[in-house]
Coordinates of C-alpha atoms in Angstrom, one line a residue:
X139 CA -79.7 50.4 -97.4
X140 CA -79.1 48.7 -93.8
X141 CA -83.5 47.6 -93.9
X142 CA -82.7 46.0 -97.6
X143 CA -81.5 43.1 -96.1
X144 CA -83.6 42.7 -93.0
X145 CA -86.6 42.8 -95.6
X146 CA -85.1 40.2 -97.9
X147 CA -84.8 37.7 -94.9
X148 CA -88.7 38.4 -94.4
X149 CA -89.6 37.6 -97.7
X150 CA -87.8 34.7 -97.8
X151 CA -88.9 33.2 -94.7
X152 CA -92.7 34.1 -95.9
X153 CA -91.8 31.9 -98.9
X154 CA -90.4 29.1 -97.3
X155 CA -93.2 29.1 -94.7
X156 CA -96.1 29.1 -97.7
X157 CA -94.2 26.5 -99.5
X158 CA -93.7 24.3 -96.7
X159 CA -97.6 24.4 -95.4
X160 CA -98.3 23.7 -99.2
X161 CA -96.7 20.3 -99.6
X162 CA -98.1 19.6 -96.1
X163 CA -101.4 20.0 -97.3
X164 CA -100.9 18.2 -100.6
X165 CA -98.9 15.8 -99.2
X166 CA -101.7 14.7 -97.1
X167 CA -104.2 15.0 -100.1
X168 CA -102.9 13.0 -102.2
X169 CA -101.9 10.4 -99.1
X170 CA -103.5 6.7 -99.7
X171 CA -106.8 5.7 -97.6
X172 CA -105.4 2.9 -95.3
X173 CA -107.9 -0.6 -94.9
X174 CA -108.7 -3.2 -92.7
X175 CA -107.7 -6.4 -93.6
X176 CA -108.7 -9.7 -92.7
X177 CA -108.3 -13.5 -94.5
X178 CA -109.9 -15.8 -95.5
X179 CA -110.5 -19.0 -93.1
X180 CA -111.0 -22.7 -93.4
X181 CA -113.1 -24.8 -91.1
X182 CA -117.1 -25.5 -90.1
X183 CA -120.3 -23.5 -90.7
X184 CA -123.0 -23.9 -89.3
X185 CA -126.6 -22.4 -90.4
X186 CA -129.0 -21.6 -87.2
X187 CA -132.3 -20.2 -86.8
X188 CA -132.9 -18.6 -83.5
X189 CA -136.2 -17.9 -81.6
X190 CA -137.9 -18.0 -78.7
X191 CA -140.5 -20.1 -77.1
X192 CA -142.1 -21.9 -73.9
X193 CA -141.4 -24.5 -71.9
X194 CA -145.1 -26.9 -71.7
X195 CA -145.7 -30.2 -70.2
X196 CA -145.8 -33.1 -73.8
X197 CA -149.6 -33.9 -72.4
X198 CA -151.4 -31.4 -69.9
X199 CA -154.8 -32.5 -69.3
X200 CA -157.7 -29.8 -67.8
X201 CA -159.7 -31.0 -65.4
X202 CA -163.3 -29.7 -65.0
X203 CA -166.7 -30.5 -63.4
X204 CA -169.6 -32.0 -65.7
X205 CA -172.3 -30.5 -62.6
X206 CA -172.6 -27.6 -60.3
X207 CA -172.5 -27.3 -57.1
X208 CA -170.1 -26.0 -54.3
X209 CA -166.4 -27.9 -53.7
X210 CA -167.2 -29.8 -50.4
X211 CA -163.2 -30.9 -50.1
X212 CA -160.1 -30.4 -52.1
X213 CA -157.8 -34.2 -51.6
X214 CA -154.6 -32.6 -53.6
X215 CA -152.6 -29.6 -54.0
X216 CA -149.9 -28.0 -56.1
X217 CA -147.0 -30.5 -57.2
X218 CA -149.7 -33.2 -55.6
X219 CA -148.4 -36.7 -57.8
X220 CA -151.8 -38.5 -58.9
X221 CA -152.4 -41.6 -60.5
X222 CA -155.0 -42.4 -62.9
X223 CA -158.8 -42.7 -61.5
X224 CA -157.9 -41.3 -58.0
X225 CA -160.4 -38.7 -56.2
X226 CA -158.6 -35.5 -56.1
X227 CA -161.9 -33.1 -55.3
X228 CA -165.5 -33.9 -54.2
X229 CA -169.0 -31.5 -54.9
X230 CA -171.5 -31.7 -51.7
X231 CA -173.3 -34.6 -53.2
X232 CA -176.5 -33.9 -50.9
X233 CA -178.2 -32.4 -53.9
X234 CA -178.0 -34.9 -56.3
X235 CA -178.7 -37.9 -53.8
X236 CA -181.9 -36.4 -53.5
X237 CA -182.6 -36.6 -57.5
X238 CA -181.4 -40.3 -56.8
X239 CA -184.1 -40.7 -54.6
X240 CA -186.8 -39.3 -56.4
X241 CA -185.8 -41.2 -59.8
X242 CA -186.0 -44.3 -58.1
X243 CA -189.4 -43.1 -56.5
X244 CA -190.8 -42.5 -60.0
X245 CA -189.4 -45.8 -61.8
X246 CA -191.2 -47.9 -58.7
X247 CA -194.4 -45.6 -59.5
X248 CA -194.3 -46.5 -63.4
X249 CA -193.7 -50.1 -62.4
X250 CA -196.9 -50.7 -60.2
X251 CA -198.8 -48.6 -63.1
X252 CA -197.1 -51.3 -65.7
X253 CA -198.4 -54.4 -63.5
X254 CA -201.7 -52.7 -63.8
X255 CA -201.3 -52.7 -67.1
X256 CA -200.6 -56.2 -68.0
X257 CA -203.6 -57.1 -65.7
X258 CA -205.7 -55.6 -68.0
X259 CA -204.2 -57.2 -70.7
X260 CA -204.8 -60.3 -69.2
X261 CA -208.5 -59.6 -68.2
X262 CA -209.0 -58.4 -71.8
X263 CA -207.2 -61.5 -73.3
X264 CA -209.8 -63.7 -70.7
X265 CA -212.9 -61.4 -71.9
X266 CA -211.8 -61.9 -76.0
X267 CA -211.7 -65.7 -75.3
X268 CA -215.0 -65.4 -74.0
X269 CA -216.1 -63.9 -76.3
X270 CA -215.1 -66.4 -79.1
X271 CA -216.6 -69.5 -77.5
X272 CA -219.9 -67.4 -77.2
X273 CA -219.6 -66.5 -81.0
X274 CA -218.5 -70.2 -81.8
X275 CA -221.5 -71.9 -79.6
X276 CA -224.0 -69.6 -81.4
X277 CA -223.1 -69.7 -85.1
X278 CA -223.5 -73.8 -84.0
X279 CA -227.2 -73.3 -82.9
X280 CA -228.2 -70.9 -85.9
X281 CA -226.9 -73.7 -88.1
X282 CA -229.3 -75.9 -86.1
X283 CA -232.2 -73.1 -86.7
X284 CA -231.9 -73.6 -82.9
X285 CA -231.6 -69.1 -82.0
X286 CA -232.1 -66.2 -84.9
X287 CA -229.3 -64.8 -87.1
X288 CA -229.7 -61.6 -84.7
X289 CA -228.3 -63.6 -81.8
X290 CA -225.6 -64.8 -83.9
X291 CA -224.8 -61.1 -84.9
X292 CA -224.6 -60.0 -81.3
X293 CA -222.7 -62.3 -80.2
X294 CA -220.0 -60.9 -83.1
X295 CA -220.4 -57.7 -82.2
X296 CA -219.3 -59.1 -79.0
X297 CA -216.5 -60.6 -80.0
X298 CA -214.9 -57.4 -82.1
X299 CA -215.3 -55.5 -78.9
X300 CA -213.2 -58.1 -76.7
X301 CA -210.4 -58.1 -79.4
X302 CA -210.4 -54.3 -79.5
X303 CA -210.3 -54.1 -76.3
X304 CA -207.4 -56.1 -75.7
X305 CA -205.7 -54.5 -78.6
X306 CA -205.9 -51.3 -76.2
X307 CA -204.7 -52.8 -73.2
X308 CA -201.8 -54.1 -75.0
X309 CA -201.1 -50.8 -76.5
X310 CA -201.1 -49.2 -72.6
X311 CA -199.2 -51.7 -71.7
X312 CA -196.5 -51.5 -73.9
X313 CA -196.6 -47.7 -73.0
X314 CA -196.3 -48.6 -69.7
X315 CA -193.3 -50.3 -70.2
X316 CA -191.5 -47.3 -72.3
X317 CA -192.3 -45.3 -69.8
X318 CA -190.3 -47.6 -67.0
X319 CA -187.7 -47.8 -69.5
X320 CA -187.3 -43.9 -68.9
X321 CA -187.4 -43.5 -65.9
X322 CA -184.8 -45.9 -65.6
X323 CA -182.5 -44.0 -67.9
X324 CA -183.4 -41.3 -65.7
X325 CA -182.5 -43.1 -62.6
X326 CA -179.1 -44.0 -64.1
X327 CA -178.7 -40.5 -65.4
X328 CA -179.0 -39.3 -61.8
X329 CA -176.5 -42.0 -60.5
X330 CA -174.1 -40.6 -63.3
X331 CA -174.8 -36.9 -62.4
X332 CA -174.2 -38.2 -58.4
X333 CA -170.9 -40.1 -59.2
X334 CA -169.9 -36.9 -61.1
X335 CA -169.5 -35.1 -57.8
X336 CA -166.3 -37.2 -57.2
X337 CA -163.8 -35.7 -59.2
X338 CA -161.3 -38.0 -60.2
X339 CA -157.8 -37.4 -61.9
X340 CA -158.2 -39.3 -65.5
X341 CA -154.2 -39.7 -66.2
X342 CA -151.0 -40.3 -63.9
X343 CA -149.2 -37.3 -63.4
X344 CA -148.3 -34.0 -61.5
X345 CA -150.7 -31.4 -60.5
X346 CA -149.2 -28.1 -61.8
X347 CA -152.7 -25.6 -61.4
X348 CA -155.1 -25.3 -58.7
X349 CA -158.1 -23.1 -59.4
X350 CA -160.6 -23.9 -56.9
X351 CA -160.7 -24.0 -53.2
X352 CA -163.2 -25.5 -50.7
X353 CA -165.9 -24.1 -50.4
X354 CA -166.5 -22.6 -53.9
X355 CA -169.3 -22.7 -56.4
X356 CA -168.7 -24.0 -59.9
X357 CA -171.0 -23.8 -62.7
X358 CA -170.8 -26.2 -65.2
X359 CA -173.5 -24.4 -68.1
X360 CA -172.0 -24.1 -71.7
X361 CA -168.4 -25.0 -70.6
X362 CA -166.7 -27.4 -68.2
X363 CA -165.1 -25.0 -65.3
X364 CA -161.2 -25.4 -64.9
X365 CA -160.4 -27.0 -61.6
X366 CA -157.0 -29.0 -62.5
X367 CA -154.2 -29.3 -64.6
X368 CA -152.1 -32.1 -64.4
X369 CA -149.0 -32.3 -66.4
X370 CA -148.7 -36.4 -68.1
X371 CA -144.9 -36.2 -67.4
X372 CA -142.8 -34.3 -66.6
X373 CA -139.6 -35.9 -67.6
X374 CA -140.8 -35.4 -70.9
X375 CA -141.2 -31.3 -72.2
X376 CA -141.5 -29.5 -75.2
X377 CA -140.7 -26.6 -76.5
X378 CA -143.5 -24.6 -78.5
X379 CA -141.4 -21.6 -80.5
X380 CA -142.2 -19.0 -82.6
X381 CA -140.6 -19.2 -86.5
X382 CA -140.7 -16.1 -88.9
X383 CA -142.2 -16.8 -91.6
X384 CA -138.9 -16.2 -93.9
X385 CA -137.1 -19.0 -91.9
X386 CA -139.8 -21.6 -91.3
X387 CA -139.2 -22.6 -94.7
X388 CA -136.0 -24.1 -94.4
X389 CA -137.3 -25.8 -90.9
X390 CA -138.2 -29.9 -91.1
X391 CA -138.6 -32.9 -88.6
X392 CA -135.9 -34.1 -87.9
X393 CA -133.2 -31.6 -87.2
X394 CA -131.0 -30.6 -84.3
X395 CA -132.0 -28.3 -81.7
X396 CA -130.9 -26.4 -78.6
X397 CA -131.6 -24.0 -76.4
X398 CA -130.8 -22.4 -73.0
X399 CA -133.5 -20.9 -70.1
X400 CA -132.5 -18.0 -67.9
X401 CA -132.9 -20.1 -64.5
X402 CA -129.9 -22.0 -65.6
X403 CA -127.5 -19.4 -67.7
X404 CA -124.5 -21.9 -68.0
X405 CA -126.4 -24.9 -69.1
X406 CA -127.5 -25.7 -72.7
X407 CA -130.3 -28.5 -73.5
X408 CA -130.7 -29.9 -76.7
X409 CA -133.7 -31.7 -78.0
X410 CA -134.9 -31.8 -81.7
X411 CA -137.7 -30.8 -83.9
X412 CA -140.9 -32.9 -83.9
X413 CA -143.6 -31.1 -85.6
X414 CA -144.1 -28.0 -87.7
X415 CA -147.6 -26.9 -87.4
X416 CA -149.2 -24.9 -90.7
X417 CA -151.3 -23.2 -88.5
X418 CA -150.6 -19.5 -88.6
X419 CA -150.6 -16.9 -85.9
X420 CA -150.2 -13.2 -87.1
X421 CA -149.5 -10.6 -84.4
X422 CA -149.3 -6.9 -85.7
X423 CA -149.5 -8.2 -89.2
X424 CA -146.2 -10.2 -88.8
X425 CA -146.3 -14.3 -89.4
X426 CA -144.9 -16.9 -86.9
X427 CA -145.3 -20.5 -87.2
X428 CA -145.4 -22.9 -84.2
X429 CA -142.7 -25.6 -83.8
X430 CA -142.9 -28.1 -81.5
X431 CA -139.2 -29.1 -80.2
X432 CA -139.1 -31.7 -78.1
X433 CA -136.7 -31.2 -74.4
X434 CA -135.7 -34.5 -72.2
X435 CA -136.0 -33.2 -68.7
X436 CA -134.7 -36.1 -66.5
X437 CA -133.5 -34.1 -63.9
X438 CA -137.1 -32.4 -63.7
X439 CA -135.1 -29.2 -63.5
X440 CA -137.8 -27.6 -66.7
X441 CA -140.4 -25.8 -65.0
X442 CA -143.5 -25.4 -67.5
X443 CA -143.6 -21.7 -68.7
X444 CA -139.9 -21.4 -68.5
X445 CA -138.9 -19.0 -71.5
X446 CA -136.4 -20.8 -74.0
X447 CA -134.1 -19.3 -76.1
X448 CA -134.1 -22.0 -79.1
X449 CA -130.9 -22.5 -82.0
X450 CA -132.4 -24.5 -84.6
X451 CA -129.5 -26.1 -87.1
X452 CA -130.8 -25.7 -90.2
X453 CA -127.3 -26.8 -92.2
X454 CA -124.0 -27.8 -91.3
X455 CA -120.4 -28.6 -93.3
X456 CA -117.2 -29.1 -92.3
X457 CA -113.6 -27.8 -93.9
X458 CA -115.1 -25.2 -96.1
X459 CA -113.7 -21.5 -96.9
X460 CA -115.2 -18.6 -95.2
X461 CA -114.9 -15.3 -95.1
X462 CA -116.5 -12.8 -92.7
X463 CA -119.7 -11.1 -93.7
X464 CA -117.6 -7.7 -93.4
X465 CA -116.3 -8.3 -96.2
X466 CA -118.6 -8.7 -98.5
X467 CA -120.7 -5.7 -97.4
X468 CA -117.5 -3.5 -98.3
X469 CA -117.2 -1.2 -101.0
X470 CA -114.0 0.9 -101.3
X471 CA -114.2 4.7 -101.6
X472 CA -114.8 5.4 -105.7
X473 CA -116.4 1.7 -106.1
X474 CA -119.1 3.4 -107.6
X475 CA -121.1 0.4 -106.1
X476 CA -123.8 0.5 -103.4
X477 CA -123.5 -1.5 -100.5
X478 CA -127.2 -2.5 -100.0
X479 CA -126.8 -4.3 -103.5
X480 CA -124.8 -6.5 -101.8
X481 CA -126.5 -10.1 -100.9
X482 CA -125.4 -10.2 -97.2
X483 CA -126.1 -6.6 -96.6
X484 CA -127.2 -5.8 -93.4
X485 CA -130.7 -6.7 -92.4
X486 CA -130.7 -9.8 -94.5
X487 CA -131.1 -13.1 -92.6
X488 CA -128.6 -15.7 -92.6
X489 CA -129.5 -18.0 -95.6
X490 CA -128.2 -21.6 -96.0
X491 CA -128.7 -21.7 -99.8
X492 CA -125.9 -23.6 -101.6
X493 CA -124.4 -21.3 -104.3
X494 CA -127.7 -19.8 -105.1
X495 CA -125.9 -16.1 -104.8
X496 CA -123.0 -13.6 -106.2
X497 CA -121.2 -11.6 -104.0
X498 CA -117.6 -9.8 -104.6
X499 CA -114.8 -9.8 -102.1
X500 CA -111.9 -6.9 -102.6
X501 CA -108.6 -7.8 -102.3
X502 CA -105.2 -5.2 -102.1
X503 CA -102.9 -5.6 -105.2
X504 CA -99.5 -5.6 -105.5
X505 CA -99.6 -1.3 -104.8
X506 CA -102.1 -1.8 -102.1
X507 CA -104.9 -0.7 -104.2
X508 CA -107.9 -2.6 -104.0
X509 CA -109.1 -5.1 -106.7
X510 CA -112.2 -7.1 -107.0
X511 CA -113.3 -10.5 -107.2
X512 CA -116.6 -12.1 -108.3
X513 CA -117.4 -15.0 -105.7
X514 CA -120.2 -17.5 -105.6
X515 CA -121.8 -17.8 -101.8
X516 CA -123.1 -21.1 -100.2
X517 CA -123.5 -21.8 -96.5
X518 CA -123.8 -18.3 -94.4
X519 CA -123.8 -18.1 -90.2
X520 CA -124.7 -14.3 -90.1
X521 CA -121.3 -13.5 -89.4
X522 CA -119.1 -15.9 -92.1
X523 CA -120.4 -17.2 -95.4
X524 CA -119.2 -20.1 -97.2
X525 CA -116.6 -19.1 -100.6
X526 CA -117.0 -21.1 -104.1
X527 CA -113.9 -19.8 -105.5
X528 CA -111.2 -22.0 -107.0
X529 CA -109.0 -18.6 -106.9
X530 CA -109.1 -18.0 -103.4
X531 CA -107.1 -20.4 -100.5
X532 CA -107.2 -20.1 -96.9
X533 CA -105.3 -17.2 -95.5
X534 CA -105.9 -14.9 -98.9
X535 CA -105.8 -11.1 -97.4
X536 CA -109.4 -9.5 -97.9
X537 CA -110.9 -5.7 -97.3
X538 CA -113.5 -5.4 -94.3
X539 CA -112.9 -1.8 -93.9
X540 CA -111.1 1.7 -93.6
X541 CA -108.5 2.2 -91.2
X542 CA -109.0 5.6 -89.4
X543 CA -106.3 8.4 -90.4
X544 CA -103.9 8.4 -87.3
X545 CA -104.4 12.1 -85.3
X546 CA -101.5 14.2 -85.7
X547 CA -100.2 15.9 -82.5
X548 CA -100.0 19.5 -83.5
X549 CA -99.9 21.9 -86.3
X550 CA -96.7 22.8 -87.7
X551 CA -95.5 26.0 -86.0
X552 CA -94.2 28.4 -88.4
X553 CA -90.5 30.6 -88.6
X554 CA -90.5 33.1 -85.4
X555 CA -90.0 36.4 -86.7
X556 CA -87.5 38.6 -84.6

């Protein structure tokens, strides 16, 4: 009779230990998913493109040798300023004085065989008039029956010879003369070929290479050898980046640009787009185009080859409603919708398309449940994208996410049995 009791007060305690673990655990069941929120934003957007690219000189001019031969002195050196038609290198010229030489040693040759030439033109010419006074005197006396017809015929015969004869010497003689005419070219070709040894800078500017040194043997066969570069001006750079493919479309002459270098962290340059070349270059099967932006350099601070980061504006507006990309990637627990099928999912690059797209935007009800609503997108950053939505004002409460469930500090502790 006295353990009756005792036992009833451990059932009960059981009981109310079960029962209060149970609504714990359904409590928390049927608790409520708690969300992010975020709203809705009025101001600018602005559409970039960003890539990468190098720092080159606007005009950069290679300087090579048209002749061999060994670099007899070097007049300039890296960061040398040149002007226009000054002599920067010189080949040993000994060899191609000597071709001087013997050119103009063969054109005086040609020339003395060319006055021999017209001499026997001239005696030709004297023996063909001869001739023809011999010819005319004789078909005077046959006419007189004075001489025979044979005489008459000889002294023809005579004659044809003289004319041929001079007809030759004038044929030599004009051969003569071509053959003066070439050797002069030759002459001057070896004058060229001599005056070639002076190298010469062709533009005003900045030497930025040096490949040669005294001493050394270029060959010029197939292809000029490098010995310069000389940057035009260098106040005056360019950019030459890299567009995808999937932006380059949206890219024209014209627009904004900027762009920062590493050797100056803190400092942003701006410049603009000057040319979009259709040439393409693919590298591992992807497709870049080249854009030429162009980069004032004033200061001279641009070093070719520097490695720019370049923002290209694409599309700009001003006072319009964003909302952040977050939240139109999310999709509430029990949606039944995928996020990928969103436009702006992740991956996607930013587009500047002016309502072209759908997306939906969830919003918490009066309960806090979540609601939809179908938007049209325009102008997107990668992070905010432009609203078209009468229904929606600045400050409107969106979903980006789920808040996580706060930790709780320990399990409930159960009745202490005596």
């Amino acid at each position: 009779m006295k353990r009756r009791p005792l036992l009833l007060f451990l059932v009960a305690a059981l009981l109310s230990a079960v029962g209060y673990g149970g609504y714990r655990y359904l409590g928390k069941g049927a608790e409520q998913p708690r969300f992010k929120l975020a709203k809705l934003e009025s101001g600018s957007l602005t559409a970039v493109v960003s890539s990468t690219g190098t720092l080159n000189p606007v005009v950069s001019v290679q300087v090579g040798s048209q002749v061999s031969g060994q670099i007899k002195e070097i007049l300039v050196d890296f960061n040398s300023p040149v002007k226009a038609g000054q002599l920067i290198a010189r080949i040993d010229p000994e060899t191609f004085q000597l071709r001087v030489r013997q050119a103009e040693a063969d054109l005086e040759a040609v020339r003395a065989a060319a006055a021999v030439q017209r001499a026997e033109v001239a005696r030709a010419a004297a023996s063909l008039a001869d001739a023809l006074r011999d010819l005319e005197r004789k078909t005077l006396l046959v006419q007189k029956y004075f001489i025979s017809t044979a005489e008459r015929d000889k002294a023809q015969t005579a004659f044809d010879v003289a004319r041929a004869s001079l007809q030759v010497a004038e044929a030599q003689a004009r051969s003569s003369e071509a053959v003066v005419r070439q050797r002069q070219s030759q002459l001057a070709q070896a004058k060229v070929d001599l005056e070639r040894t002076a190298i010469r800078s062709p533009v005003n500017g900045i030497v930025v290479k040096r490949s040669v040194d005294t001493g050394q043997t270029v060959a010029a066969s197939l292809q000029a050898p490098e010995l310069f570069i000389i940057a035009r001006n260098l106040s005056d750079m360019q950019v030459e980046a890299s567009i995808d493919e999937a932006d380059v479309g949206r890219i024209h002459q014209g627009q904004k640009a900027g762009f920062t270098v590493d050797a100056f962290p803190g400092r942003a340059f701006e410049g603009s787009v000057v040319q979009v070349r259709k040439s393409a270059q693919v590298v591992s099967n992807v497709v870049t185009y080249t854009v030429i932006i162009s980069a004032a350099n004033p200061e001279l601070v641009l070093l070719p080859g520097m490695t720019a980061n370049v923002r290209i504006i694409v599309a700009q507006k001003d006072k319009v409603l964003k909302a952040p990309n977050t939240a139109l990637r999310f999709r509430p627990p029990g949606s039944g919708e995928d996020k990928s099928s969103s436009p702006l999912a992740p991956g996607v690059a930013a587009q500047a398309a002016s309502g072209a797209s759908a997306g939906r935007l969830w919003l918490p009800d009066e309960t806090g449940k979540p609601k939809s609503v179908q938007v049209r997108l325009g102008l997107t950053d990668g992070s905010m994208t432009e609203i078209l939505s009468n229904e929606l004002r600045e400050g409107t409460a969106v979903l980006v996410g789920i808040a996580a469930a706060a930790k709780t500090s320990a399990a409930p502790v159960g009745p202490r049995f005596p």
